[in-house]
Each structure stands twice: as structure tokens, then as C-alpha cells.
Short mmCIF file of C-alpha atoms in Angstrom, two decimals:
data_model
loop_
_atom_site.label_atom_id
_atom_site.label_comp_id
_atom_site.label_asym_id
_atom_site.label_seq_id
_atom_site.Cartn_x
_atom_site.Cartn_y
_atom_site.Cartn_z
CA UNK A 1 -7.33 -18.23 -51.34
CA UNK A 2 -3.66 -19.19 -50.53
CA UNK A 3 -2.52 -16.51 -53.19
CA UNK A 4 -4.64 -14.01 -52.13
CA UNK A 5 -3.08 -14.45 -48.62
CA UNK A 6 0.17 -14.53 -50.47
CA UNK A 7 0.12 -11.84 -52.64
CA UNK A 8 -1.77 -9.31 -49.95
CA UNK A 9 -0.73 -10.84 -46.46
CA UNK A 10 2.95 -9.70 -46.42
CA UNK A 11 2.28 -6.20 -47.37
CA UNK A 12 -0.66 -5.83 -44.57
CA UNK A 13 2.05 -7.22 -42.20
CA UNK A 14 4.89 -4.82 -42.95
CA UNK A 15 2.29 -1.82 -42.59
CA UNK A 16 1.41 -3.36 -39.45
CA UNK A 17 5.19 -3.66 -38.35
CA UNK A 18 5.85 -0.28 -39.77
CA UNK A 19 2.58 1.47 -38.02
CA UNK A 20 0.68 -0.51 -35.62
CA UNK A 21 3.48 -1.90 -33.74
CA UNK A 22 5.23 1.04 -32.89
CA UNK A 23 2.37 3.43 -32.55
CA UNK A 24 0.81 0.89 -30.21
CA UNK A 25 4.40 0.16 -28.17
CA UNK A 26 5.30 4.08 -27.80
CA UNK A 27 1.49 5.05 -26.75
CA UNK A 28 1.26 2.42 -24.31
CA UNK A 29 4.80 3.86 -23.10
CA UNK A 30 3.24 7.18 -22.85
CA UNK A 31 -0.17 6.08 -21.48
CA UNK A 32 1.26 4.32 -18.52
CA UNK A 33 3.41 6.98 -17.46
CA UNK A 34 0.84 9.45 -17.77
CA UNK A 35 -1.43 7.10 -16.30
CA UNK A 36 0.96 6.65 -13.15
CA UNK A 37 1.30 10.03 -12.20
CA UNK A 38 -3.00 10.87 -12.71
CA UNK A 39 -3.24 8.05 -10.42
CA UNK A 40 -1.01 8.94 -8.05
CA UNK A 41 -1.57 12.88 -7.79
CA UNK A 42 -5.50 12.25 -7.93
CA UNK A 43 -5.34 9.43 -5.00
CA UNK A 44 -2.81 11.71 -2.57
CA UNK A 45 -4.10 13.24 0.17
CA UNK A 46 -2.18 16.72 0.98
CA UNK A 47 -2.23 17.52 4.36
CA UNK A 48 -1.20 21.19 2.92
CA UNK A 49 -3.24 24.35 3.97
CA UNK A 50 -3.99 28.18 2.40
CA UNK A 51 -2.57 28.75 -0.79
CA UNK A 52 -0.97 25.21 -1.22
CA UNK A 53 -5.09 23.67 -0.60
CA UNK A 54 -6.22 25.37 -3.67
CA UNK A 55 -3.52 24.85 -5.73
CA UNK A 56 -3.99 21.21 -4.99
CA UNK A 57 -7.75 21.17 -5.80
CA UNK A 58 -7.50 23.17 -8.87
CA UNK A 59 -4.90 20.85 -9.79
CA UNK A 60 -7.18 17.78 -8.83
CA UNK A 61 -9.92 19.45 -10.88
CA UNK A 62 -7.73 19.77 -13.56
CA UNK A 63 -7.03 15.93 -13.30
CA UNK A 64 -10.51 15.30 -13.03
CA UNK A 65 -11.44 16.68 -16.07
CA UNK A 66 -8.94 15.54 -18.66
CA UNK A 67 -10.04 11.85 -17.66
CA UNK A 68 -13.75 13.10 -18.09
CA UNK A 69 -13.31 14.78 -21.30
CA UNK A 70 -11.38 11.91 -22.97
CA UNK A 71 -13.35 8.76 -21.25
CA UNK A 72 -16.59 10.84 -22.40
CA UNK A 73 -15.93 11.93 -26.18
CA UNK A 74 -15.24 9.36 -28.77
CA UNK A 75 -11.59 8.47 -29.54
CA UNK A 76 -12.16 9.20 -33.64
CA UNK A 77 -13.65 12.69 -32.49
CA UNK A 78 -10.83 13.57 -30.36
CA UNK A 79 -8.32 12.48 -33.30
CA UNK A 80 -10.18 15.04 -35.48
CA UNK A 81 -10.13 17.97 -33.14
CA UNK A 82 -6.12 17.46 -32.32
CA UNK A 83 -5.40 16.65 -35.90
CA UNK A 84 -7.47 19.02 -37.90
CA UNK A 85 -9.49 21.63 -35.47
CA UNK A 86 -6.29 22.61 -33.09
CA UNK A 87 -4.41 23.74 -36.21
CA UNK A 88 -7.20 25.97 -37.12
CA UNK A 89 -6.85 27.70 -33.19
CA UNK A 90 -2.70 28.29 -34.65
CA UNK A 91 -1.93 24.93 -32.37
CA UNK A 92 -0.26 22.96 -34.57
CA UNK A 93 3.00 22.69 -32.77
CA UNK A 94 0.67 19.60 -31.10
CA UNK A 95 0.69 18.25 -33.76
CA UNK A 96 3.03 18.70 -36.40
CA UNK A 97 2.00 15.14 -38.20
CA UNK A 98 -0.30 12.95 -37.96
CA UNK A 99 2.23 10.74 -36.46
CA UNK A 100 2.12 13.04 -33.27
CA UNK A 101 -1.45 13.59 -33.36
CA UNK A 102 -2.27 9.72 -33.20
CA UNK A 103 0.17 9.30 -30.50
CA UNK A 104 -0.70 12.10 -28.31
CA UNK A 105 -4.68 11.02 -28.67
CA UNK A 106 -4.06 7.10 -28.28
CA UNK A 107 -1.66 8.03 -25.25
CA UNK A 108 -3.88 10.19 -23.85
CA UNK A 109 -6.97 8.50 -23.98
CA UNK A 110 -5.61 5.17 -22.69
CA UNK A 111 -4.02 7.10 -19.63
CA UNK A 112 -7.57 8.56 -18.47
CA UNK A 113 -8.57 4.83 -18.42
CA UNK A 114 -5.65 3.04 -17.32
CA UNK A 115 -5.63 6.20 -14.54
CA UNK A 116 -8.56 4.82 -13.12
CA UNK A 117 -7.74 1.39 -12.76
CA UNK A 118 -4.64 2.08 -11.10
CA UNK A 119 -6.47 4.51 -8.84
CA UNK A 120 -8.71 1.54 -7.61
CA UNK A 121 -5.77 -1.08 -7.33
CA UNK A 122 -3.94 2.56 -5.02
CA UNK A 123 -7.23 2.78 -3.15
CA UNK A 124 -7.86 -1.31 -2.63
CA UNK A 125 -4.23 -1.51 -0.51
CA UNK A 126 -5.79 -1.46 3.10
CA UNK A 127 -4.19 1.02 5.63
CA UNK A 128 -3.24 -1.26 7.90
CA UNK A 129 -0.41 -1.26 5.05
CA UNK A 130 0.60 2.88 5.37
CA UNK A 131 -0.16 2.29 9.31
CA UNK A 132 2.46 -0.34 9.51
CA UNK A 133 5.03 1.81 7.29
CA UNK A 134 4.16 4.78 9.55
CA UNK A 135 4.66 2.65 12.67
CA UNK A 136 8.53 1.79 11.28
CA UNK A 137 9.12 5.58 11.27
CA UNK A 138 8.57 5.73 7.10
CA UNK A 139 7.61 8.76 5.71
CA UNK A 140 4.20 9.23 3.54
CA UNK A 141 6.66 9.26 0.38
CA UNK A 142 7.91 6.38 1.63
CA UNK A 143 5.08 4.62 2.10
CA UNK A 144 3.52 5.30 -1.23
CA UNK A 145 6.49 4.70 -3.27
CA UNK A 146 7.76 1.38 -1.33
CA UNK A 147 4.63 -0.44 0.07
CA UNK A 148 1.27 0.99 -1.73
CA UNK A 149 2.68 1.24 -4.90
CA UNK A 150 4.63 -2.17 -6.00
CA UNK A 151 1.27 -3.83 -4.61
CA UNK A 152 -1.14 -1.29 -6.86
CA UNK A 153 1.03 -2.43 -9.78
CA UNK A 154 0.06 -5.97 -9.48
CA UNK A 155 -3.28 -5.58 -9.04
CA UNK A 156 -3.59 -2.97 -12.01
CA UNK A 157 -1.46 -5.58 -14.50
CA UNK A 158 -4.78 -7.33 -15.89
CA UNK A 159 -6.76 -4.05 -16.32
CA UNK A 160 -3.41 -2.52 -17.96
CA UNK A 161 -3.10 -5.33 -20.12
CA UNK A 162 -6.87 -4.91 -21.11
CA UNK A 163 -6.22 -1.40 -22.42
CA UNK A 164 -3.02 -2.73 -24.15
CA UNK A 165 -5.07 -5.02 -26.37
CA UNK A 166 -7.79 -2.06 -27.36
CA UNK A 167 -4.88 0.22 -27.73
CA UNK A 168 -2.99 -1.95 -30.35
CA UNK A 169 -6.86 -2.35 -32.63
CA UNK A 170 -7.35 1.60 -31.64
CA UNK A 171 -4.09 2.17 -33.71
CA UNK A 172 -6.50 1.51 -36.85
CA UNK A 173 -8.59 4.90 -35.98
CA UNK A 174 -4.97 6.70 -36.85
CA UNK A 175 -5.97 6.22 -40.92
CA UNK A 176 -7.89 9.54 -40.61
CA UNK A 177 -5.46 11.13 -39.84
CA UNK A 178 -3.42 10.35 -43.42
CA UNK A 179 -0.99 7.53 -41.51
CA UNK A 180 -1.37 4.62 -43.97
CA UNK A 181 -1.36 1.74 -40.82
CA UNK A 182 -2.79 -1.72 -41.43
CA UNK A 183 -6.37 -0.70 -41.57
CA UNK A 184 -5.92 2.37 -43.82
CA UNK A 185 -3.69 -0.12 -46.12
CA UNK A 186 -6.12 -2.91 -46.42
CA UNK A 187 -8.85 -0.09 -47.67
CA UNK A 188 -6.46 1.03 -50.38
CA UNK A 189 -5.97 -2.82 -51.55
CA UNK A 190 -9.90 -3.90 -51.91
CA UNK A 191 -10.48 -0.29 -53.66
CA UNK A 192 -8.14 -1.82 -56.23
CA UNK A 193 -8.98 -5.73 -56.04
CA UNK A 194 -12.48 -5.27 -55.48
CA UNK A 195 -12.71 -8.17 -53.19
CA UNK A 196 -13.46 -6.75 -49.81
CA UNK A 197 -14.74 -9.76 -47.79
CA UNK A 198 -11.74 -11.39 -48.36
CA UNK A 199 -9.21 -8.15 -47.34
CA UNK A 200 -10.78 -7.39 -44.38
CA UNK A 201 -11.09 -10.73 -43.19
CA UNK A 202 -7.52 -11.19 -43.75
CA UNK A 203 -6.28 -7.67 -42.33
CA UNK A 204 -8.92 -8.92 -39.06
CA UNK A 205 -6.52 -11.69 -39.07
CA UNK A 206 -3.22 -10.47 -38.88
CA UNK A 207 -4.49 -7.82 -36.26
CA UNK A 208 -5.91 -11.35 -34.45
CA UNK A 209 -2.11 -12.22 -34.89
CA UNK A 210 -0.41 -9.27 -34.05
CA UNK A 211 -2.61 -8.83 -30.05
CA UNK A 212 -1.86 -12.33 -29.50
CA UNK A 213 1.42 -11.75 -29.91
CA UNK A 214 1.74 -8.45 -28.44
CA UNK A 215 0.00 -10.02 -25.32
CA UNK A 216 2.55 -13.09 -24.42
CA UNK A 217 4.45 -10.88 -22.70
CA UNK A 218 1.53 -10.33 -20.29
CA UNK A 219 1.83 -14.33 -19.02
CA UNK A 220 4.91 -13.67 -17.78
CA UNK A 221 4.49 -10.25 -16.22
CA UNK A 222 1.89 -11.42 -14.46
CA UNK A 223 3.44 -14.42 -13.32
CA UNK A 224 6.41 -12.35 -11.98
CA UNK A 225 4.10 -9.58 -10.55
CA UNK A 226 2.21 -13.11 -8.56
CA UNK A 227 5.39 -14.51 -6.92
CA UNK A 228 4.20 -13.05 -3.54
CA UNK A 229 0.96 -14.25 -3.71
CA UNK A 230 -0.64 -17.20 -3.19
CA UNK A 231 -1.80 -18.71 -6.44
CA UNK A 232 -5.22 -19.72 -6.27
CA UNK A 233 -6.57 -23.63 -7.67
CA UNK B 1 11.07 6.93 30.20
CA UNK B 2 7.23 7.55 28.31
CA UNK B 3 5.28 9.88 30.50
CA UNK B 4 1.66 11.14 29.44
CA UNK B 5 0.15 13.88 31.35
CA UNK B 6 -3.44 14.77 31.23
CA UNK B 7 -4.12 12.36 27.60
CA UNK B 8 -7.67 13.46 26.58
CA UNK B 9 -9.27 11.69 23.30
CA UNK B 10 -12.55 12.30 22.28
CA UNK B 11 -14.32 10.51 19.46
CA UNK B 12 -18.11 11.61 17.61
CA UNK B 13 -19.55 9.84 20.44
CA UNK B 14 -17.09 8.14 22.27
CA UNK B 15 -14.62 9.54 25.06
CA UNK B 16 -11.93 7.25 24.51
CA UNK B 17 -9.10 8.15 27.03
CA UNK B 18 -10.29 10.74 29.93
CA UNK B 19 -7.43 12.89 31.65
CA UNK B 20 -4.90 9.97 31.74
CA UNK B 21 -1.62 10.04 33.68
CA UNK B 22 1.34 7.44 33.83
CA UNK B 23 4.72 6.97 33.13
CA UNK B 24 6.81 4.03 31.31
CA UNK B 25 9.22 2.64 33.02
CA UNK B 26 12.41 1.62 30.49
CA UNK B 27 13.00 -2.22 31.32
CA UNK B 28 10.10 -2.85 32.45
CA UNK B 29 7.42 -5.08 30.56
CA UNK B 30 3.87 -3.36 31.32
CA UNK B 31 0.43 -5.06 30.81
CA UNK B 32 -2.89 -3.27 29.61
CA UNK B 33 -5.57 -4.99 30.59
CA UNK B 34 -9.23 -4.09 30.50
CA UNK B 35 -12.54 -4.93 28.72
CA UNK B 36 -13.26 -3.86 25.18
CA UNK B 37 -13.94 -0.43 24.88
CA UNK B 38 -11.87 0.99 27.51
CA UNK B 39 -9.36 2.63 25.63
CA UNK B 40 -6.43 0.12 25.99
CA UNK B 41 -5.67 0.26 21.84
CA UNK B 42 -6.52 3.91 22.10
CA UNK B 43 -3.36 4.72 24.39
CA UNK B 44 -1.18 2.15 23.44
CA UNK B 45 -1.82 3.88 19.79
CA UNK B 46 -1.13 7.27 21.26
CA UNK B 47 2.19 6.74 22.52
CA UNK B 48 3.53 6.27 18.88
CA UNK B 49 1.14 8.83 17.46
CA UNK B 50 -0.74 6.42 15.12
CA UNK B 51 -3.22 8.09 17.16
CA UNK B 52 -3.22 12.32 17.88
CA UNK B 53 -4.89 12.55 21.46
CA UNK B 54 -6.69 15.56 21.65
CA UNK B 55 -4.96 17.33 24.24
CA UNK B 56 -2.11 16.57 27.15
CA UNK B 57 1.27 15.90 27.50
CA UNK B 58 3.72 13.52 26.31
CA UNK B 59 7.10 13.25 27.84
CA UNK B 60 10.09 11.34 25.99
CA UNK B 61 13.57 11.17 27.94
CA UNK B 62 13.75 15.11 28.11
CA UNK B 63 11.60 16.05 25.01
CA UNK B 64 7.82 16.79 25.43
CA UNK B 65 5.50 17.49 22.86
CA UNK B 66 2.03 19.41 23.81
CA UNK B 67 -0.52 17.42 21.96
CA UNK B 68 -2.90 19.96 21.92
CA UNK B 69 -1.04 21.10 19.10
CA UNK B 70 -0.15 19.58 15.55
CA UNK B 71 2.93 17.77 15.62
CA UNK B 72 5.36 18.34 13.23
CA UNK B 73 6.57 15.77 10.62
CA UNK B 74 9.63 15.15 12.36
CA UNK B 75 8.88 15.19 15.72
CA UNK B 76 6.42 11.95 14.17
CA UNK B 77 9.09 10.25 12.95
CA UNK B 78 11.42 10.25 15.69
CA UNK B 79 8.63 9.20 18.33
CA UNK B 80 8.06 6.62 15.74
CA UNK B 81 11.71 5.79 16.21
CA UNK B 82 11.21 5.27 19.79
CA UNK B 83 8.47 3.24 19.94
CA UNK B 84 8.41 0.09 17.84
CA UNK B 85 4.42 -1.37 17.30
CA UNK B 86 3.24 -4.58 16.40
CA UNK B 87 -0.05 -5.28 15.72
CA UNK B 88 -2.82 -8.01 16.34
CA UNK B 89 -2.61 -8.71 12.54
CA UNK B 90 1.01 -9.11 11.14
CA UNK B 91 0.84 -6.56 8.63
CA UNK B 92 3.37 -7.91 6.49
CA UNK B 93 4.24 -6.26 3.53
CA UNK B 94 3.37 -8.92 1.28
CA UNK B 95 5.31 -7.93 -1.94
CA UNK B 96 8.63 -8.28 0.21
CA UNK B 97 10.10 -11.44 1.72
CA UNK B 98 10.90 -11.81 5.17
CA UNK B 99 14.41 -10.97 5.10
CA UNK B 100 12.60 -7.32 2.58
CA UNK B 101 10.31 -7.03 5.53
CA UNK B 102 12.73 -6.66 7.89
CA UNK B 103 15.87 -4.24 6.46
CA UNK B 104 12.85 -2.22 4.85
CA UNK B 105 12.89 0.59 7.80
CA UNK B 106 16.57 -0.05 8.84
CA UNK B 107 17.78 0.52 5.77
CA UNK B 108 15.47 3.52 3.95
CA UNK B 109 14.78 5.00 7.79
CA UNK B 110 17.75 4.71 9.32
CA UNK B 111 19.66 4.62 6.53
CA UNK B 112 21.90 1.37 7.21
CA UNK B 113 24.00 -0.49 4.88
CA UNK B 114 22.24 -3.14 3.59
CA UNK B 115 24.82 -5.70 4.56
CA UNK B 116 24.81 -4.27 8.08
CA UNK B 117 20.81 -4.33 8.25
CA UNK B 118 20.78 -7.96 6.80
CA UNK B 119 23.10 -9.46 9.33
CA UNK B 120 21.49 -7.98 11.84
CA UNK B 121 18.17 -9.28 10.27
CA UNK B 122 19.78 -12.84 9.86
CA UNK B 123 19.96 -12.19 13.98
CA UNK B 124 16.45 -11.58 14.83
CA UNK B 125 15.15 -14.26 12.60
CA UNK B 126 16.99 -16.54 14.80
CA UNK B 127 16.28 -15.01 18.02
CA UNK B 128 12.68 -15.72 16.79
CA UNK B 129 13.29 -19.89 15.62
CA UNK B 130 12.98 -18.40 11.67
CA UNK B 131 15.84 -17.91 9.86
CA UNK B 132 15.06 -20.41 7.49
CA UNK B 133 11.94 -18.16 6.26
CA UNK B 134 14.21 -15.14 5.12
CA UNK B 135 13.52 -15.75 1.27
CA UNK B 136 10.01 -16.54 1.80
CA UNK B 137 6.92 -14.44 1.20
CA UNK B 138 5.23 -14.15 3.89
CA UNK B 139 1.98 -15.69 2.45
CA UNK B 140 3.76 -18.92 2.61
CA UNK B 141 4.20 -18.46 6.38
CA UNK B 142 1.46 -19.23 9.08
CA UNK B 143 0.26 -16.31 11.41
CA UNK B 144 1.96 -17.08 14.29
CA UNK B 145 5.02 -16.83 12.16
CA UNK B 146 4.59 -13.79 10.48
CA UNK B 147 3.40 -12.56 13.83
CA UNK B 148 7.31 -13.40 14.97
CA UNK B 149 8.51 -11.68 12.08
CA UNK B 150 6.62 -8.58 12.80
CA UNK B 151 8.22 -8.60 16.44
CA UNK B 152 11.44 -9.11 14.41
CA UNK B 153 10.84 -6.26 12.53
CA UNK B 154 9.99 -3.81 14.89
CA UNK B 155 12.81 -4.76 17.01
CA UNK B 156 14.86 -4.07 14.05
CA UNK B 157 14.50 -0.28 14.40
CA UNK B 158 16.29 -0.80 17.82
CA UNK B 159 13.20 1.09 19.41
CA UNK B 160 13.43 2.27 22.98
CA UNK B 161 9.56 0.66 23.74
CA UNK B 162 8.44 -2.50 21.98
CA UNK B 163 4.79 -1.72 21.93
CA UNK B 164 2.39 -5.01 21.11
CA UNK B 165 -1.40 -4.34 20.53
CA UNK B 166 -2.63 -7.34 21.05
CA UNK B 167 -0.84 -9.45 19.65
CA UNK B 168 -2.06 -13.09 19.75
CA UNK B 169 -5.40 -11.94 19.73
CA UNK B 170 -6.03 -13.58 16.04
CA UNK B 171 -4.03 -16.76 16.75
CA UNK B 172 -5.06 -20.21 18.05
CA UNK B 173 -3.46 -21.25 21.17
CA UNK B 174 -0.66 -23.31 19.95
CA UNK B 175 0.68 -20.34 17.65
CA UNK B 176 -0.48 -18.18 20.14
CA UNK B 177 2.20 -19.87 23.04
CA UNK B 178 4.80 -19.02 20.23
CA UNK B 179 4.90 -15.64 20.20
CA UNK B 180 4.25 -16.00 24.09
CA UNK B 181 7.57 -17.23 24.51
CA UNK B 182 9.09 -14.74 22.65
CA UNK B 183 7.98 -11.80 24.42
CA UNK B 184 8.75 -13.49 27.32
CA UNK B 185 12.14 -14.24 26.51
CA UNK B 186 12.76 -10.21 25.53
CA UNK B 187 10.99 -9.39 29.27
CA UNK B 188 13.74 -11.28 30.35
CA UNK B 189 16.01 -9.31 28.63
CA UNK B 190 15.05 -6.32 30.11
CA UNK B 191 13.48 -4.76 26.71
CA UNK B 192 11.01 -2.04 27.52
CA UNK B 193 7.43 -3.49 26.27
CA UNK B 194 4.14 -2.03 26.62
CA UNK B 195 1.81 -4.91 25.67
CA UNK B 196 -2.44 -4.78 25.39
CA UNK B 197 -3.31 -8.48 25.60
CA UNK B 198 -6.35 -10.61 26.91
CA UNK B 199 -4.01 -13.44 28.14
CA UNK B 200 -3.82 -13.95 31.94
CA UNK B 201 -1.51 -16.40 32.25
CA UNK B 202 0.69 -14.32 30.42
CA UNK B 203 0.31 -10.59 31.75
CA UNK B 204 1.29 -13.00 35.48
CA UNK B 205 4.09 -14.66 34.18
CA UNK B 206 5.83 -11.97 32.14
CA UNK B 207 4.41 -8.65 33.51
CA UNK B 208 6.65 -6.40 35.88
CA UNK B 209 3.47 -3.97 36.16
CA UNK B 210 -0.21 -4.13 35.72
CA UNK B 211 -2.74 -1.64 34.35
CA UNK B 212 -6.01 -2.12 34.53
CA UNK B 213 -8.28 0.33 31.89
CA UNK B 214 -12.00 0.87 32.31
CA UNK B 215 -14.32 3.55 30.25
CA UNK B 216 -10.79 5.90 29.24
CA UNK B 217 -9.27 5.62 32.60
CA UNK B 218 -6.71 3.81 34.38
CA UNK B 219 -8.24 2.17 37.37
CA UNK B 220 -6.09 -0.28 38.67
CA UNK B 221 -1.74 0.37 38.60
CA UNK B 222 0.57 -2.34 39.88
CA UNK B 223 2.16 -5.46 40.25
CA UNK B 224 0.51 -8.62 39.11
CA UNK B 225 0.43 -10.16 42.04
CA UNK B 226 -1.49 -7.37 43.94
CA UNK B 227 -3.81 -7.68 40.76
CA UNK B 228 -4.04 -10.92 40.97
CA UNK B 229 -3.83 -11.87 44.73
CA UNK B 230 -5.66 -8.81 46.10
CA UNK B 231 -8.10 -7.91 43.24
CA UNK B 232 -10.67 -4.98 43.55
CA UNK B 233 -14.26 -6.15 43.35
CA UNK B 234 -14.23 -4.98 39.54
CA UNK B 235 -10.64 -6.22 38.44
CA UNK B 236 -12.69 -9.74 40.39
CA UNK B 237 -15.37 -9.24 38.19
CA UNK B 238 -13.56 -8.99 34.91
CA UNK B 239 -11.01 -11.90 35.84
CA UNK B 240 -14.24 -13.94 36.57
CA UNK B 241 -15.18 -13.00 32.85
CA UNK B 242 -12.19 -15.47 31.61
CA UNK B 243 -13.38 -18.47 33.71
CA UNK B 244 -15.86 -20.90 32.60
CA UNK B 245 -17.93 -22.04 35.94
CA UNK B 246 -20.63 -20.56 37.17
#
């Protein structure tokens, strides 16, 4: 047991350091901006008229729909179409390697959900906030960007952090398309060592290992994100 | 000097405000009274444009804006300049301290330095008996506090008309008497105020003129002590309201 850990562990973890980590860390980077600027642009309200109206609706629809098609179609599906279909259409300056293909399909996809929840911590600020930003003379950009927002963010931390931990296990989906990550890795070794109870229970592990770490950082964002509130019990 | 002409504001069902006319006095501490329902929030509301009356006039120094049409962004902002409001609930911005709640508008509105805004900040807080609170949240502060804060703050803008809509309404008496004295003390000082409150005792001591609002119009406009002394059958009626004999 201890040498099968031994001999099998180490090379699971480098994989992981050398795939999951960083496919996880630069998604989530992507995700969150992406995520950001859905939320925001779906939960304005444009005072604009004529031409400016529709281009905000069909922009709105547009929004709409991305977060509809990717919350609605699994994520190993949508890895297929962008990695193997797209090239077919002459797309494959989307993606050139698999590398770009996971990350533009684990970005996107966490974005349409972490959209959402930072839509409902945008909507859940009451507007007695914007009134009492209007009432200082602040403009709605203003009052978006200085009072709805940093309050949005708190709220949204625990629902961000949620699609954080998926996000690091979804990294195990990017074996199909050819990047040899923890999951894809751990296949390769019981192929060979014919022991597959014990590999996968070891590679569930070290992915155990690897969220729990990935996740301290949460404590303390959270706790940082909480200093104007009271803490409850 | 605030001066609406002909203030009409219709609601689904409601007709909030009907062909109002008065002027603002600068200096002067006025006093909306009335029963629920009459409109009082409605045009203390209008005259910083939180609320767009459907049609009329509204007259600022030597700049009037025809509400029947839409206002432009900044013509908004610069009544908003004019006009300070507190609320009956503070309204804190919670993610900010005190001393954040405060330079927030002086210094990304008016653009102040935010040395300049904090000293002046530093100022108000002890006008108010707070400047110990500045690095607080306000959470950690008690509503008659934070409703001292949010006087603070609006007077931070350096508005022309301190407008309060009813202000101690949520607080129990003792907090309540707090912010009392406050406003009182700025009546002294000659700041313009516009304030909708259901306290009595204080529209008599602090008030330099009364109105009195009933169903969207103004029915009663003068001192206190004619509205007190020599009170109308209905202004009778509705002070009667407050007392508890029979």
C-alpha cells in the first residue's frame, strides 16, 4: 500500500501541479472576469432610446443565450464541439491546442454560472442603496461601481467559491481533449499496473488534497470580504 | 430660494401632489406636517428629483427646470447638489466606515482632496458628538447614530437645503431626542432645512414655518404658533390624533 502510494503518488501530483493547478487558476481568472461583466451588462438598466434600445436588447439576448447554451449542454459535449467539431467549420484559431480549448470551455462555462450568482447578489442590494448615492449627487456609474458592486462581491464570494471547487475536479474532463492532467494520467498508470481500485482511489485523493488546498484561501477572503458585517453566533 | 409652481404627481391610482405652489425660504427651517398619505414624502422627494413630478415648475436661485419634461443628467446632479436628503432609515453604505461614508460624495462628486474632505469630515463627526466612530462600520453603530452620520453626510456636500424625510420616524425616543438636538442646533445656525416629521414638540420648538399637507395639497402655511395657537378645525383634529385622552 505505502509503495504503491510511493511509487504512483508523486507522479499523479506533478501532473496535477503541471495541469490541474494552472488550468484551474487561469480559468477561474477568466471565468470571473467574464462572469463580472455578464453580470453587470445583463443587470443594467439603459435608460437609452431608438437605435441605442435595440442594440442593448440584442446585446442582452446575446447575453442571455451564451449562459443558456452553456448552463444547458453538458461540459464534456461542449469540450468536443470546441476541440474537435469547430475545426471541422475552419475555426481552429479557437483553439489551436487542447490547452486553449479546455480553457476557453472551463472559463466559459463557469462564467454563465458564476454570472448568475453575481447577478442575484447585484439584484439583492436594496435601492434604498442607489437612492442614497443618487441623493449625494453620484452618478449611475458611480453608484454601481462604488456602492452596489463591493457589496455584490461579498455576497457572491461563497457561490464563487462553490464553482471554484467544481472547476478545479472539471479540469479532469480536459483528458479528451489529449492534455495528459491528473485524471488522464492515473488512466494511463492502471492500464499498465492493472490495479485500478487502488489508482483511482489514490488519484480521488490527491484531487481531495489539491480542493482543500486550493480552497484555504477562501477562509480568509471571506473573512476580509465580512469585516463590515456583523458576524452572526 | 426653492420655488415649485403648479407640482402635479399622479400615481396608477393615487394623485399624490395636486397643483402645488410654495417657495423655500434659504435660512429658514420648514416643517411638513400632515397625515399619511398626503403627499408630504412625495414633495419633499420632488425637490431633489428622487421623485419626477409629472408636470410644473421648479425654480432654483435663477434656474428653472419645466418638469413636464425629462430632465437632463446634469441638470439631476446639480439639483442633487443643492439639496442634501436624509432619510427615515440611515442608509449607510455598509461596506464603508463612517469616516468612507462621509468623503464618499465630497471626494468622487465634488472632486475634493481627500485630506481636505477628511478634515472636514473629522468636523461634522464632532459637530454631531461622533468622532470617535470614524473607523467604525456602521453596523457597529446604533440607529440614532448612524442616523447622525447620515445628517453628517449630507451636510458634507455643503447643500443649499438640508432636506430630512422623516427622520426619527424609526427611532425610540431617547435616540430619537438625539438627532432632535442636532437639527435643532443647525436651525439655529440658520441652515436651510425642509424637514417631514410626526414630532410636535419638535416642528414648535425648531420650526420658523409650518405646512400643513392633506390629500396632495397644502392646506395650512405658517408660523407654528398660528398652527398651534389658532388651529383650523382640521389641523385641531389631526393634533388631537397625537393625544391620548378621550
Amino acid at each position: 500500500m505505502f509503495e504503491f502510494i510511493a511509487t504512483y503518488a508523486p507522479q499523479l501530483i506533478v501532473a496535477g501541479i503541471k495541469y490541474t493547478v494552472p488550468l484551474a487558476l487561469i480559468s477561474f481568472v477568466f471565468a470571473v472576469i467574464i462572469a463580472a461583466l455578464v453580470a453587470v451588462l445583463r443587470s443594467y438598466v439603459p435608460h437609452a432610446t431608438g437605435i441605442k434600445s435595440i442594440g442593448w436588447r440584442i446585446l442582452k439576448f446575446i447575453l442571455w443565450f451564451y449562459v443558456w447554451l452553456f448552463r444547458s449542454t453538458p461540459m464534456l459535449v461542449q469540450l468536443f464541439v470546441v476541440f474537435y467539431g469547430l475545426p471541422k467549420l475552419g475555426i481552429s484559431w479557437l483553439s489551436p491546442s487542447g490547452w486553449a480549448a479546455a480553457v476557453w470551455v472551463l472559463s466559459l462555462n463557469t462564467a454563465a454560472y458564476a454570472s448568475e450568482a453575481i447577478r442575484a447578489a447585484i439584484t439583492s442590494i436594496p435601492d434604498t442603496q442607489r437612492e442614497a448615492g443618487a441623493a449625494l449627487g453620484m452618478t449611475d456609474a458611480q453608484i454601481f461601481i462604488r456602492i452596489i458592486l463591493p457589496q455584490a462581491a461579498r455576497i457572491s464570494i461563497p457561490t464563487l467559491a462553490n464553482s471554484f471547487i467544481s472547476l478545479v475536479k472539471d479540469t479532469s474532463l480536459a483528458s479528451v481533449v489529449t492534455i495528459v492532467e491528473m485524471f488522464y494520467l492515473s488512466q494511463q498508470l492502471a492500464a499498465t499496473n492493472f490495479e485500478p481500485l487502488q489508482m483511482y482511489l489514490l488519484v480521488a485523493a490527491i484531487y481531495a488534497i489539491f480542493v482543500s488546498i486550493l480552497s484555504i484561501p477562501q477562509h480568509y477572503i471571506q473573512r476580509w470580504a465580512d469585516r463590515f458585517v456583523k458576524v452572526q453566533g | 430660494m426653492l420655488k415649485l409652481e403648479h407640482i402635479d404627481k399622479q400615481y396608477a391610482e393615487h394623485h399624490a401632489l395636486k397643483d402645488i405652489n410654495v417657495t423655500f425660504n434659504p435660512h429658514e427651517t420648514t416643517v411638513i406636517v400632515g397625515p399619511s398619505g398626503s403627499g408630504k414624502s412625495t414633495l419633499l422627494r420632488s425637490l431633489n428629483l428622487l421623485e419626477h413630478p409629472d408636470s410644473g415648475l421648479y425654480t432654483i436661485d435663477d434656474r428653472t427646470i419645466d418638469l413636464s419634461q425629462p430632465v437632463t443628467t446634469d441638470t439631476l446632479l446639480w439639483v442633487r447638489r443643492k439639496t442634501g436628503m436624509v432619510f427615515q432609515q440611515p442608509r449607510m453604505f455598509d461596506h464603508l466606515t463612517i469616516l468612507g461614508n462621509i468623503i464618499e460624495a465630497p471626494v468622487h462628486v465634488l472632486k475634493q482632496k481627500k485630506a481636505d474632505a477628511t478634515k472636514k469630515a473629522h468636523e461634522l463627526l464632532q459637530a454631531v458628538d461622533l468622532d470617535n466612530t470614524a473607523d467604525r462600520y456602521p453596523y457597529q453603530l446604533s440607529g440614532g447614530q448612524t442616523q447622525r452620520v447620515a445628517i453628517a453626510r449630507a451636510l458634507a456636500m455643503e447643500p443649499d437645503y438640508l432636506l430630512l424625510d422623516e427622520p426619527t420616524s424609526a427611532l425610540d425616543p431617547e435616540l430619537e431626542a438625539q438627532v432632535l438636538r442636532v437639527l435643532n442646533g443647525l436651525a439655529k445656525e440658520d441652515q436651510s432645512m425642509i424637514i417631514v416629521t410626526h414630532n410636535m414638540e419638535f416642528a414648535r420648538e425648531a420650526a420658523d414655518r409650518m405646512l400643513f399637507l392633506e390629500d396632495g395639497e397644502i392646506v395650512f402655511d405658517g408660523t407654528p404658533a398660528e398652527f398651534f395657537s389658532e388651529p383650523t378645525d382640521r389641523i385641531k383634529h389631526f393634533l388631537n390624533a397625537f393625544k391620548f385622552e378621550n
